Amino acid sequence: MPSPIPPLLSGGNASVYVTDMDRAVRFYTESLGFPLKVRIANEWAEIDAGDGLIIGLHIANPPGTVPAGTRGAINIELKAVRPLEEVKEVLGSRGVTFDGEIINYENVRLLTVLDPDGNAIILAQVLHSET
């Protein structure tokens, strides 16, 4: 029996680009009734939608991101449990295609991989968070 492969990724979220973080948080928490899990200033919020689904809210900032409400404004983000350089090396050895290089922000590092159909999946290494 082969030895288990150590995990590179665990969990994640469906990420939604929004134009107004306060308004978006109010909608998901007050209107839809979901609890707020994490909020990092005006940059990021996590809504616990239940059954393991986390909705990540991120301020749209075109041209660095797509505009809110447009194609691509909702995407899948997977949480990296190891440094992205290590994840990239292992996934690259498995034939995974990358769309660009690792992008560094104050609170998170991102790397985009492409599935066999060219759909983008974002890998996120969270550097720190506050609730």
PDB file of C-alpha atoms in Angstrom:
ATOM      1  CA  MET A   1       0.000   0.000   0.000  1.00  0.00           C
ATOM      2  CA  PRO A   2       1.489   3.408  -0.958  1.00  0.00           C
ATOM      3  CA  SER A   3       2.226   5.864   1.821  1.00  0.00           C
ATOM      4  CA  PRO A   4      -0.292   8.719   2.140  1.00  0.00           C
ATOM      5  CA  ILE A   5       0.556  11.974   0.383  1.00  0.00           C
ATOM      6  CA  PRO A   6       0.949  14.838   2.890  1.00  0.00           C
ATOM      7  CA  PRO A   7      -1.714  17.489   2.288  1.00  0.00           C
ATOM      8  CA  LEU A   8      -0.832  20.673   0.443  1.00  0.00           C
ATOM      9  CA  LEU A   9      -4.324  22.158   0.470  1.00  0.00           C
ATOM     10  CA  SER A  10      -7.202  22.017   2.925  1.00  0.00           C
ATOM     11  CA  GLY A  11     -10.563  23.732   2.752  1.00  0.00           C
ATOM     12  CA  GLY A  12     -11.164  27.024   1.107  1.00  0.00           C
ATOM     13  CA  ASN A  13     -14.042  29.207   0.045  1.00  0.00           C
ATOM     14  CA  ALA A  14     -16.146  30.570  -2.743  1.00  0.00           C
ATOM     15  CA  SER A  15     -14.800  34.110  -3.073  1.00  0.00           C
ATOM     16  CA  VAL A  16     -17.034  36.986  -4.157  1.00  0.00           C
ATOM     17  CA  TYR A  17     -15.739  40.380  -5.306  1.00  0.00           C
ATOM     18  CA  VAL A  18     -17.846  43.196  -3.834  1.00  0.00           C
ATOM     19  CA  THR A  19     -17.919  46.981  -4.141  1.00  0.00           C
ATOM     20  CA  ASP A  20     -18.802  47.841  -0.529  1.00  0.00           C
ATOM     21  CA  MET A  21     -17.562  45.562   2.263  1.00  0.00           C
ATOM     22  CA  ASP A  22     -19.877  46.915   4.970  1.00  0.00           C
ATOM     23  CA  ARG A  23     -22.928  46.527   2.733  1.00  0.00           C
ATOM     24  CA  ALA A  24     -21.878  43.008   1.676  1.00  0.00           C
ATOM     25  CA  VAL A  25     -21.260  41.880   5.266  1.00  0.00           C
ATOM     26  CA  ARG A  26     -24.663  43.270   6.318  1.00  0.00           C
ATOM     27  CA  PHE A  27     -26.357  41.420   3.445  1.00  0.00           C
ATOM     28  CA  TYR A  28     -24.804  38.037   4.204  1.00  0.00           C
ATOM     29  CA  THR A  29     -25.156  38.351   7.996  1.00  0.00           C
ATOM     30  CA  GLU A  30     -28.303  40.410   8.583  1.00  0.00           C
ATOM     31  CA  SER A  31     -30.346  39.628   5.456  1.00  0.00           C
ATOM     32  CA  LEU A  32     -29.302  36.002   4.892  1.00  0.00           C
ATOM     33  CA  GLY A  33     -28.603  35.264   8.560  1.00  0.00           C
ATOM     34  CA  PHE A  34     -25.128  33.726   8.241  1.00  0.00           C
ATOM     35  CA  PRO A  35     -22.519  34.351  10.971  1.00  0.00           C
ATOM     36  CA  LEU A  36     -19.429  36.441  10.280  1.00  0.00           C
ATOM     37  CA  LYS A  37     -16.377  34.244  10.848  1.00  0.00           C
ATOM     38  CA  VAL A  38     -13.474  36.617  10.086  1.00  0.00           C
ATOM     39  CA  ARG A  39     -13.108  40.225   9.009  1.00  0.00           C
ATOM     40  CA  ILE A  40      -9.823  41.881   8.079  1.00  0.00           C
ATOM     41  CA  ALA A  41     -10.583  45.588   7.862  1.00  0.00           C
ATOM     42  CA  ASN A  42     -12.061  46.483   4.481  1.00  0.00           C
ATOM     43  CA  GLU A  43      -9.981  43.864   2.643  1.00  0.00           C
ATOM     44  CA  TRP A  44     -11.544  40.485   3.449  1.00  0.00           C
ATOM     45  CA  ALA A  45     -14.433  38.854   5.303  1.00  0.00           C
ATOM     46  CA  GLU A  46     -15.460  35.226   5.740  1.00  0.00           C
ATOM     47  CA  ILE A  47     -19.101  34.261   6.078  1.00  0.00           C
ATOM     48  CA  ASP A  48     -19.958  30.806   7.453  1.00  0.00           C
ATOM     49  CA  ALA A  49     -22.746  29.562   5.163  1.00  0.00           C
ATOM     50  CA  GLY A  50     -22.965  26.189   6.965  1.00  0.00           C
ATOM     51  CA  ASP A  51     -22.190  22.606   5.916  1.00  0.00           C
ATOM     52  CA  GLY A  52     -18.540  23.575   5.426  1.00  0.00           C
ATOM     53  CA  LEU A  53     -19.169  26.361   2.886  1.00  0.00           C
ATOM     54  CA  ILE A  54     -17.295  29.594   3.531  1.00  0.00           C
ATOM     55  CA  ILE A  55     -18.169  32.649   1.435  1.00  0.00           C
ATOM     56  CA  GLY A  56     -15.158  34.944   1.184  1.00  0.00           C
ATOM     57  CA  LEU A  57     -15.866  38.614   0.498  1.00  0.00           C
ATOM     58  CA  HIS A  58     -13.125  40.633  -1.165  1.00  0.00           C
ATOM     59  CA  ILE A  59     -13.224  44.243  -2.328  1.00  0.00           C
ATOM     60  CA  ALA A  60     -13.127  44.473  -6.118  1.00  0.00           C
ATOM     61  CA  ASN A  61     -10.258  46.643  -7.280  1.00  0.00           C
ATOM     62  CA  PRO A  62     -10.209  46.808 -11.090  1.00  0.00           C
ATOM     63  CA  PRO A  63      -7.999  46.471 -13.050  1.00  0.00           C
ATOM     64  CA  GLY A  64      -6.218  44.272 -10.463  1.00  0.00           C
ATOM     65  CA  THR A  65      -9.431  42.265 -10.055  1.00  0.00           C
ATOM     66  CA  VAL A  66     -12.500  41.811 -12.179  1.00  0.00           C
ATOM     67  CA  PRO A  67     -15.341  44.230 -11.435  1.00  0.00           C
ATOM     68  CA  ALA A  68     -17.980  43.045  -8.953  1.00  0.00           C
ATOM     69  CA  GLY A  69     -20.996  41.477 -10.637  1.00  0.00           C
ATOM     70  CA  THR A  70     -19.142  40.392 -13.781  1.00  0.00           C
ATOM     71  CA  ARG A  71     -17.965  37.027 -15.078  1.00  0.00           C
ATOM     72  CA  GLY A  72     -15.136  35.832 -12.868  1.00  0.00           C
ATOM     73  CA  ALA A  73     -16.275  37.886  -9.866  1.00  0.00           C
ATOM     74  CA  ILE A  74     -16.994  34.632  -8.031  1.00  0.00           C
ATOM     75  CA  ASN A  75     -14.212  32.050  -7.864  1.00  0.00           C
ATOM     76  CA  ILE A  76     -12.902  29.105  -5.872  1.00  0.00           C
ATOM     77  CA  GLU A  77     -10.038  29.693  -3.450  1.00  0.00           C
ATOM     78  CA  LEU A  78      -8.258  26.794  -1.755  1.00  0.00           C
ATOM     79  CA  LYS A  79      -6.291  27.303   1.456  1.00  0.00           C
ATOM     80  CA  ALA A  80      -2.614  26.324   1.232  1.00  0.00           C
ATOM     81  CA  VAL A  81      -1.378  24.578   4.375  1.00  0.00           C
ATOM     82  CA  ARG A  82       2.271  24.893   3.346  1.00  0.00           C
ATOM     83  CA  PRO A  83       4.272  27.791   1.865  1.00  0.00           C
ATOM     84  CA  LEU A  84       3.186  28.496  -1.716  1.00  0.00           C
ATOM     85  CA  GLU A  85       6.694  27.852  -3.067  1.00  0.00           C
ATOM     86  CA  GLU A  86       6.476  24.289  -1.774  1.00  0.00           C
ATOM     87  CA  VAL A  87       2.927  23.858  -3.056  1.00  0.00           C
ATOM     88  CA  LYS A  88       3.962  25.174  -6.475  1.00  0.00           C
ATOM     89  CA  GLU A  89       6.950  22.826  -6.654  1.00  0.00           C
ATOM     90  CA  VAL A  90       4.903  19.740  -5.769  1.00  0.00           C
ATOM     91  CA  LEU A  91       1.951  20.616  -8.002  1.00  0.00           C
ATOM     92  CA  GLY A  92       4.298  21.479 -10.870  1.00  0.00           C
ATOM     93  CA  SER A  93       5.879  18.039 -10.546  1.00  0.00           C
ATOM     94  CA  ARG A  94       2.362  16.629 -10.952  1.00  0.00           C
ATOM     95  CA  GLY A  95       1.863  18.496 -14.230  1.00  0.00           C
ATOM     96  CA  VAL A  96      -0.342  21.295 -12.869  1.00  0.00           C
ATOM     97  CA  THR A  97      -0.373  24.470 -14.998  1.00  0.00           C
ATOM     98  CA  PHE A  98       0.014  27.877 -13.321  1.00  0.00           C
ATOM     99  CA  ASP A  99      -1.380  31.214 -14.440  1.00  0.00           C
ATOM    100  CA  GLY A 100       1.323  33.661 -13.406  1.00  0.00           C
ATOM    101  CA  GLU A 101       3.577  33.774 -10.387  1.00  0.00           C
ATOM    102  CA  ILE A 102       2.926  34.002  -6.651  1.00  0.00           C
ATOM    103  CA  ILE A 103       1.380  37.360  -5.766  1.00  0.00           C
ATOM    104  CA  ASN A 104       2.195  38.825  -2.350  1.00  0.00           C
ATOM    105  CA  TYR A 105      -0.203  41.020  -0.374  1.00  0.00           C
ATOM    106  CA  GLU A 106      -0.013  42.178   3.237  1.00  0.00           C
ATOM    107  CA  ASN A 107      -2.276  39.432   4.617  1.00  0.00           C
ATOM    108  CA  VAL A 108      -2.242  36.726   1.953  1.00  0.00           C
ATOM    109  CA  ARG A 109      -0.165  35.236  -0.858  1.00  0.00           C
ATOM    110  CA  LEU A 110      -1.951  33.940  -3.969  1.00  0.00           C
ATOM    111  CA  LEU A 111      -1.121  31.528  -6.757  1.00  0.00           C
ATOM    112  CA  THR A 112      -3.493  30.658  -9.583  1.00  0.00           C
ATOM    113  CA  VAL A 113      -3.632  27.178 -11.081  1.00  0.00           C
ATOM    114  CA  LEU A 114      -5.604  26.127 -14.134  1.00  0.00           C
ATOM    115  CA  ASP A 115      -7.735  23.013 -14.310  1.00  0.00           C
ATOM    116  CA  PRO A 116      -7.699  20.924 -17.516  1.00  0.00           C
ATOM    117  CA  ASP A 117     -10.396  23.174 -19.042  1.00  0.00           C
ATOM    118  CA  GLY A 118      -8.488  26.372 -18.236  1.00  0.00           C
ATOM    119  CA  ASN A 119     -10.668  27.348 -15.264  1.00  0.00           C
ATOM    120  CA  ALA A 120      -8.742  29.361 -12.683  1.00  0.00           C
ATOM    121  CA  ILE A 121      -8.509  28.130  -9.086  1.00  0.00           C
ATOM    122  CA  ILE A 122      -6.775  30.404  -6.607  1.00  0.00           C
ATOM    123  CA  LEU A 123      -4.488  28.950  -3.946  1.00  0.00           C
ATOM    124  CA  ALA A 124      -4.216  31.209  -0.903  1.00  0.00           C
ATOM    125  CA  GLN A 125      -1.584  31.197   1.830  1.00  0.00           C
ATOM    126  CA  VAL A 126      -3.026  33.266   4.676  1.00  0.00           C
ATOM    127  CA  LEU A 127      -0.273  35.129   6.502  1.00  0.00           C
ATOM    128  CA  HIS A 128      -2.311  36.303   9.501  1.00  0.00           C
ATOM    129  CA  SER A 129      -5.882  37.214  10.297  1.00  0.00           C
ATOM    130  CA  GLU A 130      -7.967  38.932  12.890  1.00  0.00           C
ATOM    131  CA  THR A 131     -11.579  38.345  13.826  1.00  0.00           C
TER     132      THR A 131
END
